[in-house]
Amino acid sequence: MTEQTNSPSGTRTEVATLAGGCFWCLEACYQQLDGVKSVVSGYEGGHVDNPSYEQVCEGDTGHAEVVQVTYDPDVVTFEEVLIVFFQIHDPTTLNRQGNDVGTQYRSAIFYHNDAQKAAAEHLIAELMAEMTYQHPIVTEVVATQTFWPAEAYHQNYFRQHPDQGYCAYVVAPKLKKFREKFARRLKPAA
């Protein structure tokens, strides 16, 4: 079953759910990718209903920080969404991104259908065969579970707090690298 919806404007959309460390970094990048309609930070992959940020940070719920990306597949494909994903985080570090350590910061693709699973597995195999990274990719490819949106103050975090320490020293450099690497794939200037 393909998870597709039609937006009020009649545009077909699909959803990708990705974990690659702190959701603020992923959200900031995907919000600028052409074809992306919305990005919601949240939690997935755990065993506690409606977990709080504090519970997830403690590492006992089994959840990962994720972003749920809703996109127009006629503008950006799932494969392109994944190519960005593999560029904006380190898929070779188990349960960590930089100084963020714990299973909540793991690398994972929560696929919504068999086509997404096949695309993710194919791209990982391709990246491994090309020896794109110095170390093996440890990204999990697992079926989507229950997505729990993060608290309201986490949504659009970088846009609202660009001068906050983590944003200035971690998110901003990742966003700069993303904008340089994918300059031709950015949303048109408003």
Short mmCIF file of C-alpha atoms in Angstrom, two decimals, residues 18-108:
data_model
loop_
_atom_site.label_atom_id
_atom_site.label_comp_id
_atom_site.label_asym_id
_atom_site.label_seq_id
_atom_site.Cartn_x
_atom_site.Cartn_y
_atom_site.Cartn_z
CA LEU A 18 13.68 9.66 8.72
CA ALA A 19 15.92 9.56 11.79
CA GLY A 20 19.39 11.05 11.53
CA GLY A 21 20.35 12.55 14.86
CA CYS A 22 18.75 15.72 16.19
CA PHE A 23 15.53 16.47 14.37
CA TRP A 24 16.28 20.21 14.29
CA CYS A 25 19.07 19.62 11.74
CA LEU A 26 16.99 17.45 9.43
CA GLU A 27 13.96 19.72 9.67
CA ALA A 28 15.97 22.85 8.76
CA CYS A 29 17.35 21.21 5.62
CA TYR A 30 14.19 19.52 4.37
CA GLN A 31 12.16 22.71 4.83
CA GLN A 32 14.28 24.24 2.06
CA LEU A 33 14.13 21.32 -0.40
CA ASP A 34 11.94 22.01 -3.43
CA GLY A 35 8.87 19.77 -3.47
CA VAL A 36 8.68 19.41 0.30
CA LYS A 37 5.28 20.53 1.56
CA SER A 38 5.81 20.11 5.30
CA VAL A 39 8.26 18.79 7.86
CA VAL A 40 7.15 17.71 11.33
CA SER A 41 9.65 16.83 14.04
CA GLY A 42 8.69 13.90 16.22
CA TYR A 43 9.46 10.49 17.66
CA GLU A 44 9.14 6.98 16.24
CA GLY A 45 10.30 3.46 16.89
CA GLY A 46 9.68 3.18 20.59
CA HIS A 47 7.38 1.43 23.03
CA VAL A 48 5.83 4.32 24.99
CA ASP A 49 2.68 6.10 23.82
CA ASN A 50 2.98 9.83 23.24
CA PRO A 51 6.50 10.21 24.69
CA SER A 52 7.81 13.57 25.84
CA TYR A 53 11.11 15.06 24.70
CA GLU A 54 12.53 14.48 28.17
CA GLN A 55 11.55 10.78 28.09
CA VAL A 56 13.07 10.29 24.64
CA CYS A 57 16.28 12.10 25.68
CA GLU A 58 16.70 9.72 28.59
CA GLY A 59 16.92 6.92 26.02
CA ASP A 60 14.54 4.50 27.75
CA THR A 61 11.53 4.72 25.40
CA GLY A 62 13.22 3.22 22.34
CA HIS A 63 12.18 6.17 20.17
CA ALA A 64 14.39 7.99 17.70
CA GLU A 65 14.13 11.68 16.96
CA VAL A 66 12.64 11.77 13.44
CA VAL A 67 11.24 14.09 10.85
CA GLN A 68 8.14 13.25 8.90
CA VAL A 69 8.55 14.83 5.47
CA THR A 70 5.48 15.32 3.27
CA TYR A 71 6.51 15.93 -0.33
CA ASP A 72 5.25 16.15 -3.89
CA PRO A 73 6.70 13.12 -5.73
CA ASP A 74 6.28 14.93 -9.04
CA VAL A 75 8.84 17.51 -7.85
CA VAL A 76 11.16 15.45 -5.63
CA THR A 77 11.30 11.66 -5.57
CA PHE A 78 11.71 9.43 -2.53
CA GLU A 79 15.16 8.52 -3.84
CA GLU A 80 16.12 12.21 -3.93
CA VAL A 81 14.79 12.66 -0.39
CA LEU A 82 17.09 9.78 0.64
CA ILE A 83 20.11 11.21 -1.22
CA VAL A 84 19.68 14.37 0.83
CA PHE A 85 19.28 12.27 3.99
CA PHE A 86 22.60 10.49 3.41
CA GLN A 87 24.35 13.82 2.85
CA ILE A 88 23.07 15.69 5.90
CA HIS A 89 23.98 13.17 8.59
CA ASP A 90 26.60 10.49 9.21
CA PRO A 91 24.99 7.11 8.50
CA THR A 92 28.07 5.23 9.73
CA THR A 93 27.95 6.05 13.43
CA LEU A 94 25.84 3.75 15.57
CA ASN A 95 23.48 5.58 17.91
CA ARG A 96 25.21 8.93 17.62
CA GLN A 97 25.55 12.09 15.57
CA GLY A 98 28.46 14.25 16.67
CA ASN A 99 28.15 14.89 20.39
CA ASP A 100 24.56 13.56 20.50
CA VAL A 101 24.82 9.99 21.79
CA GLY A 102 22.10 7.39 22.39
CA THR A 103 19.61 5.26 20.48
CA GLN A 104 17.38 8.32 20.12
CA TYR A 105 20.01 9.69 17.68
CA ARG A 106 20.27 6.55 15.54
CA SER A 107 20.14 6.57 11.76
CA ALA A 108 16.93 5.00 10.46
#
